[in-house]
Short mmCIF file of C-alpha atoms in Angstrom, two decimals:
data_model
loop_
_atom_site.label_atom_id
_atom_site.label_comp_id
_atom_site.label_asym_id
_atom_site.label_seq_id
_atom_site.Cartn_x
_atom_site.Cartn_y
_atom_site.Cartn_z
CA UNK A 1 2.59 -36.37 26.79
CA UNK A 2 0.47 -38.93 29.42
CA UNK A 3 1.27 -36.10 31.87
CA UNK A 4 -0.64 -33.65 29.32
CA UNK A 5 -3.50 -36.22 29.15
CA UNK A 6 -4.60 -36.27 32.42
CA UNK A 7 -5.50 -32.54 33.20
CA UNK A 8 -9.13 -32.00 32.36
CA UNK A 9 -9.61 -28.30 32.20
CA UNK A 10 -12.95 -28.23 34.11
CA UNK A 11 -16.13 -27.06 31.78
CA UNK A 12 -17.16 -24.36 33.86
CA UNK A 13 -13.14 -22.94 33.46
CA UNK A 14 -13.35 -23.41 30.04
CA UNK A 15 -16.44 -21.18 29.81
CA UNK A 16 -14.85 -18.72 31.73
CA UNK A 17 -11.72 -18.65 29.37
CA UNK A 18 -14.32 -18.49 26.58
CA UNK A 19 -15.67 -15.74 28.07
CA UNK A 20 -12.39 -13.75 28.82
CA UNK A 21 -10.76 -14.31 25.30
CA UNK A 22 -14.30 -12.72 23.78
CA UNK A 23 -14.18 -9.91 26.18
CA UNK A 24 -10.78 -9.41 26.10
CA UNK A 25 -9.23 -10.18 22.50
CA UNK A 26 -12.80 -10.27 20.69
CA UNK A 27 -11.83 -13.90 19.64
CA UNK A 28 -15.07 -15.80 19.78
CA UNK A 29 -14.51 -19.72 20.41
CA UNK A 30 -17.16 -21.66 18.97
CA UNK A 31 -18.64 -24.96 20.25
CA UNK A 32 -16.91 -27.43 17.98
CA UNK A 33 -13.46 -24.97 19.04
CA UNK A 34 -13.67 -25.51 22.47
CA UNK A 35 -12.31 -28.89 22.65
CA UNK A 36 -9.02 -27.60 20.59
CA UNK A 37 -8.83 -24.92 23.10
CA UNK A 38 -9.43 -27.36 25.88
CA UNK A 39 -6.41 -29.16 24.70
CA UNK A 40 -4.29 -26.19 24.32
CA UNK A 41 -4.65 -25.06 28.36
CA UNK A 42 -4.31 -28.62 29.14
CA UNK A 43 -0.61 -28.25 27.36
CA UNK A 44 0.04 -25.06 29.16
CA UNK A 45 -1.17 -26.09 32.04
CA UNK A 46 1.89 -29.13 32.30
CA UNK A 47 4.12 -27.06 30.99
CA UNK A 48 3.70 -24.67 33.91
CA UNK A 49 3.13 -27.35 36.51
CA UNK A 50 -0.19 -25.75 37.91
CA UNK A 51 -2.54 -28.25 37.66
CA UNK A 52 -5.97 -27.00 39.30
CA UNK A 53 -7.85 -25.29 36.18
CA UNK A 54 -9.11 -22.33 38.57
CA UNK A 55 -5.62 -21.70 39.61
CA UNK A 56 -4.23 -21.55 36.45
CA UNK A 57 -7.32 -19.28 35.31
CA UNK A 58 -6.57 -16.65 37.81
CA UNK A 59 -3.44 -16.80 37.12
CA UNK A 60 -4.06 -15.47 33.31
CA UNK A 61 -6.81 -13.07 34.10
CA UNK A 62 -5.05 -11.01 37.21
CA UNK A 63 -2.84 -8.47 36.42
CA UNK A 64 0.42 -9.80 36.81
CA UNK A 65 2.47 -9.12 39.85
CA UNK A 66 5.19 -11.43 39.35
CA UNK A 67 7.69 -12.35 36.47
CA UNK A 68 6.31 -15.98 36.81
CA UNK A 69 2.54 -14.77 36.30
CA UNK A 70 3.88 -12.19 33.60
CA UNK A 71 5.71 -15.48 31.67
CA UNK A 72 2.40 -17.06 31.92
CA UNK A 73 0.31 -14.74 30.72
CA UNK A 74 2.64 -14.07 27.74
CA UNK A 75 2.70 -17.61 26.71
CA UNK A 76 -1.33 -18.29 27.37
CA UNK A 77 -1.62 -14.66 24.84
CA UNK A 78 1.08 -16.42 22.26
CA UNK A 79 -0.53 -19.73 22.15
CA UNK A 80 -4.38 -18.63 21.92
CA UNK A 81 -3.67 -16.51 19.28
CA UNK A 82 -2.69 -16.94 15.44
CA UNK A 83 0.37 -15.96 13.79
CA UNK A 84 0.90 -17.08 10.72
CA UNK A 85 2.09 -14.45 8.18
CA UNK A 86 4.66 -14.44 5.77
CA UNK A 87 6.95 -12.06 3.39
CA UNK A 88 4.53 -10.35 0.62
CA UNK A 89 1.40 -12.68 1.69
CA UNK A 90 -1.48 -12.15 -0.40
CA UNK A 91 0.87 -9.94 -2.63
CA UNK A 92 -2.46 -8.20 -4.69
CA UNK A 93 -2.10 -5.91 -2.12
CA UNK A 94 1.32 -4.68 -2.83
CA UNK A 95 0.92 -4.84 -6.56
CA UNK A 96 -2.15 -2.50 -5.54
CA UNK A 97 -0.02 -0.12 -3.59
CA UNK A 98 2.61 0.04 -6.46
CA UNK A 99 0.30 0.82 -9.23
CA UNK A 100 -1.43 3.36 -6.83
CA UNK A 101 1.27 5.29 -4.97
CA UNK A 102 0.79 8.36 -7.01
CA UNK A 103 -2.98 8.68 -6.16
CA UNK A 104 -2.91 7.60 -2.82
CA UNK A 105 -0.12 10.99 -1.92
CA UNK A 106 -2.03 12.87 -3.70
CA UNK A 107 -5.20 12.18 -2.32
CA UNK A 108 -3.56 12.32 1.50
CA UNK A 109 -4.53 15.12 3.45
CA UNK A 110 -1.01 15.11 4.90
CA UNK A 111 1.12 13.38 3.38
CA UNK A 112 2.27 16.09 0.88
CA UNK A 113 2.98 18.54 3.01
CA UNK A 114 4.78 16.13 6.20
CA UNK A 115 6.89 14.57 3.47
CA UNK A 116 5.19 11.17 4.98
CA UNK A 117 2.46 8.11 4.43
CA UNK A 118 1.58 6.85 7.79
CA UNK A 119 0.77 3.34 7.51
CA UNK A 120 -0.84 0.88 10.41
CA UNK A 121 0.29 -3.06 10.25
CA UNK A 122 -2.08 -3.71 13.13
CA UNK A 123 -1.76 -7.43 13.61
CA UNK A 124 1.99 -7.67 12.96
CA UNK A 125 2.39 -10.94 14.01
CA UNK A 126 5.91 -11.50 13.95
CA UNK A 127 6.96 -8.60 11.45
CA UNK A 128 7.04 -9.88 7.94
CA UNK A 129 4.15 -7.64 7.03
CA UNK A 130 5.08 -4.55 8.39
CA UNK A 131 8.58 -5.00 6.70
CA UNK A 132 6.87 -5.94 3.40
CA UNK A 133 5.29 -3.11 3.56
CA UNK A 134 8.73 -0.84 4.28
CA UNK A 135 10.60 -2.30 1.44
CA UNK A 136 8.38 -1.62 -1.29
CA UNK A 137 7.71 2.28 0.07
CA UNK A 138 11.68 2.88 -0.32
CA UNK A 139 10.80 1.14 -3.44
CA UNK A 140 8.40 2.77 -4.81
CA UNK A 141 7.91 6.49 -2.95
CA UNK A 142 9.01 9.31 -4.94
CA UNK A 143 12.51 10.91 -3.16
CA UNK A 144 11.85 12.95 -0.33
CA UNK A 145 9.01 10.66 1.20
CA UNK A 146 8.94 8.03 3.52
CA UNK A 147 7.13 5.28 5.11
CA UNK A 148 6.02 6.16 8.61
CA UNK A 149 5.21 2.36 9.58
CA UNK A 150 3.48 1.68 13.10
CA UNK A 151 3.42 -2.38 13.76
CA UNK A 152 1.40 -3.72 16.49
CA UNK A 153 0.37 -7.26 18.02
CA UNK A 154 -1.29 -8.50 21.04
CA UNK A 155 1.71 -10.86 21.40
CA UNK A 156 4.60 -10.07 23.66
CA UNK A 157 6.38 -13.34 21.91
CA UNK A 158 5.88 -12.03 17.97
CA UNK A 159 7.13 -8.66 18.78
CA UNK A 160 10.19 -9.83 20.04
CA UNK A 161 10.48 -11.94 17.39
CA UNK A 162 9.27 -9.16 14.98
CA UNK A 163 11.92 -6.52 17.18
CA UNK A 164 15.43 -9.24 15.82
CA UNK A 165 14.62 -8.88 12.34
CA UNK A 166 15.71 -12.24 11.23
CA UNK A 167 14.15 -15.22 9.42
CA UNK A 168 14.23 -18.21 7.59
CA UNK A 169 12.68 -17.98 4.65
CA UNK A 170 10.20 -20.61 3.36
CA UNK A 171 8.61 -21.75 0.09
CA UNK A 172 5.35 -19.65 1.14
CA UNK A 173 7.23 -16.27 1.47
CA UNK A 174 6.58 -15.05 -1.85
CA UNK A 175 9.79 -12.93 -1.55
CA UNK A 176 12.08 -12.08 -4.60
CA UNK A 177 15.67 -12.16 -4.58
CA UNK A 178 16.04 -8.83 -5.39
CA UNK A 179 14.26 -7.88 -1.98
CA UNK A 180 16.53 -10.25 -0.20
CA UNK A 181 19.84 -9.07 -2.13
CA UNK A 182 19.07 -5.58 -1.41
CA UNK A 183 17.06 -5.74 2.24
CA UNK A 184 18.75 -8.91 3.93
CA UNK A 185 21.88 -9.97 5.40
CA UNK A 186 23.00 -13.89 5.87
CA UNK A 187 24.21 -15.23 9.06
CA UNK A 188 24.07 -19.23 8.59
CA UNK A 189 20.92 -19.97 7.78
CA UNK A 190 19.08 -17.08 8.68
CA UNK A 191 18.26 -13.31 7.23
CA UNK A 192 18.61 -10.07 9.08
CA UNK A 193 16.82 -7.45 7.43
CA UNK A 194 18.94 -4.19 7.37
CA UNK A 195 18.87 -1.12 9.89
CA UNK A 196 17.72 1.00 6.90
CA UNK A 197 14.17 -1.19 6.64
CA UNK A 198 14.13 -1.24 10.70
CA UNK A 199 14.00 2.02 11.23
CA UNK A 200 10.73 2.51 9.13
CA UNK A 201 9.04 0.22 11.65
CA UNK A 202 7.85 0.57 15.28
CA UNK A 203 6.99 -2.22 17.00
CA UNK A 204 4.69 -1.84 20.14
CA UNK A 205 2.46 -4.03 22.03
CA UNK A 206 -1.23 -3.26 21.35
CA UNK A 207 -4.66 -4.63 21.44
CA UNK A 208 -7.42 -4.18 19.03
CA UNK A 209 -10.04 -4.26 21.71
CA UNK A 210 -8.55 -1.21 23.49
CA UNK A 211 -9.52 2.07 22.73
CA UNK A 212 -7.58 3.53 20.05
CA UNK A 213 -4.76 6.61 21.54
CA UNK A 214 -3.71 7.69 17.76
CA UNK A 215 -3.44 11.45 17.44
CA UNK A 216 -2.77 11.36 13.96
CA UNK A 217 -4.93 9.56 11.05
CA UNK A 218 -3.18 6.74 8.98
CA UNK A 219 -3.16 7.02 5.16
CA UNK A 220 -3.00 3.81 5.17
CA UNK A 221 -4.36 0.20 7.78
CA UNK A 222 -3.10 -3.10 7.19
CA UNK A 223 -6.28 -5.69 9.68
CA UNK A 224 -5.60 -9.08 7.26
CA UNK A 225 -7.11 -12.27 8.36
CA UNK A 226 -7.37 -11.03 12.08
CA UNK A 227 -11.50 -10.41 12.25
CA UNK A 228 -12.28 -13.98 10.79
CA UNK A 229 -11.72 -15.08 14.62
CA UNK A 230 -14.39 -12.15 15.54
CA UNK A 231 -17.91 -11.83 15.86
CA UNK A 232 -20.12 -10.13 14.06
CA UNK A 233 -20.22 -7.18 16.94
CA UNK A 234 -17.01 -7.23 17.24
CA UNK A 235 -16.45 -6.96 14.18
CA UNK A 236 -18.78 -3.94 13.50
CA UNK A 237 -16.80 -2.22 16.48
CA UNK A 238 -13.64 -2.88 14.89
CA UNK A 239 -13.88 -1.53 11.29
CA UNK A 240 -15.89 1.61 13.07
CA UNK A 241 -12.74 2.22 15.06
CA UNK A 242 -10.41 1.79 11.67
CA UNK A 243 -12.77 4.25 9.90
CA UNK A 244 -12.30 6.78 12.87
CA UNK A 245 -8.45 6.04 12.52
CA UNK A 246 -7.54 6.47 9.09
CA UNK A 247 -7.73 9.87 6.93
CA UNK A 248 -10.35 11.14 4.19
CA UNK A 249 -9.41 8.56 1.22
CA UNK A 250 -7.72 6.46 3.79
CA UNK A 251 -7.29 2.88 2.82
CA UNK A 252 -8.57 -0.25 4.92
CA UNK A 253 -6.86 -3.67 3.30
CA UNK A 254 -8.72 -7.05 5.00
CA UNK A 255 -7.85 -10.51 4.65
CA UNK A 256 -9.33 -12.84 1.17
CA UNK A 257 -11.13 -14.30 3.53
CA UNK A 258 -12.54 -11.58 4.96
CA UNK A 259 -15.25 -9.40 3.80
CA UNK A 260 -17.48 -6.32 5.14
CA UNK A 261 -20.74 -7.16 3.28
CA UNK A 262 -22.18 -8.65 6.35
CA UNK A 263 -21.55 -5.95 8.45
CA UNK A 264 -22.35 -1.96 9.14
CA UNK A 265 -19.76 0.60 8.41
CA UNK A 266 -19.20 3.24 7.03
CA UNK A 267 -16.21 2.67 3.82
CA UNK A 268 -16.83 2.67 0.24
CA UNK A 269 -15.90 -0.79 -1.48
CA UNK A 270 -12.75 -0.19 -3.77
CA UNK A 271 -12.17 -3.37 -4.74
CA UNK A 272 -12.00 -6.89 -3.24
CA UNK A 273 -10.53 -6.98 0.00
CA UNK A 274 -9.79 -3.26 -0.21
CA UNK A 275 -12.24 -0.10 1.57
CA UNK A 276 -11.74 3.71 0.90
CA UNK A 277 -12.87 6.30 3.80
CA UNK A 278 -14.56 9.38 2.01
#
């Protein structure tokens, strides 16, 4: 801890990491953030033993071309961003889905016919959303139809995490036993989710600054509490790119502490939290 003390990250690096997380990840640090941040590089800094800011800045922003760099890289990614998510979080949302299954096939421009709903968790974190949102389709999709769920983070360290399947639950997961009874397996004092819920899910590595490579529209995109950490032209971009992604009547669910009336797009307001594409 003294060790983690004594490395000043040097302003002019700490602009420059500013810079790179806004140009890179969209995440704009404000003033009164930068100290925070300034103390998180100081802690990766010791814990990688590269003390010289501008070393440990080119380190992160070169593509990697070692396993050491690639470990670094991973770990600066895990730490600057957030990742707190939990089982059924802000569970509106799937009491929306539930009461609105019916409409939402129906109004699908593929989903009757491909026997499917394609559904985006697109900051996964470390999986308890996208697996959320696979339990209550075998729940609540008529037979016949499944959940075609596509997960994605910008963290190599949640996806592997998301990738085991197993967690500890908490008094914040908002999970019912009859989810876990049916869904989860105990090994000690952890839960493995079963192979059946798995195999609804696809993890992959993505970030939401890249241009999008979907071929096919989603019925359905899951951004929650991800473009509070944006700027406004960021987030304008981002929601443009989510409107190009989903289908006619496609469904857009943000964070409650989100909200699209400060910004241009194109979605019709459904109901709080929730945007239709027509």
């Amino acid at each position: 801890m003294e060790l983690a003390k004594q490395i000043t990250i040097e302003s002019r690096y700490l602009d420059l990491f500013c810079e790179y997380l806004y140009k890179n990840m969209g995440i704009y640090v404000e003033a009164n953030k930068k100290n925070l941040l300034a103390q998180k590089l100081s802690k990766l800094m010791t814990d990688s033993g590269i003390l010289n800011s501008g070393e440990y800045y080119h380190f992160v922003v070169s593509p990697p071309i070692s396993e050491k760099q690639k470990e670094l890289k991973n770990k600066f990614i895990d730490t600057v961003t957030v990742h707190k998510t939990n089982f059924f979080r802000e569970n509106n949302h799937f009491e929306f889905l539930q009461k609105n299954v019916a409409d939402i096939i129906e109004q699908s421009s593929a989903a009757k016919f491909t026997k499917e709903i394609r559904v985006w968790s697109s900051a996964c974190s470390t999986g308890e959303e996208a697996y959320t949102l696979a339990m209550l389709f075998k729940e609540i999709l008529p037979p016949g139809m499944r959940a075609k769920i596509l997960a994605t983070d910008i963290s190599p360290d949640s996806i592997r995490k998301a990738l085991t399947g197993t967690y500890k639950f908490g008094p914040e997961d908002n999970i019912t036993n009859y989810y876990i009874g049916k869904y989860f397996t105990k090994t000690g004092d952890t839960w493995s989710i079963s192979d059946t819920v798995k195999n609804d899910v696809t993890f992959r590595l993505f970030n939401l600054m890249e241009p999008f490579p979907f071929k096919n529209p989603f019925d359905i995109i899951f951004c929650r509490n991800v473009m509070i950490y944006f700027d406004k032209e960021v987030q304008e971009k981002l929601v443009g790119n989510f409107h190009h992604a989903l289908s006619t009547n496609g469904l857009l669910f943000i964070g409650h502490s989100e909200s699209l009336i400060q910004i241009k797009h194109q979605f019709k307001y459904f109901e709080p939290t929730i945007y239709k594409k027509v």
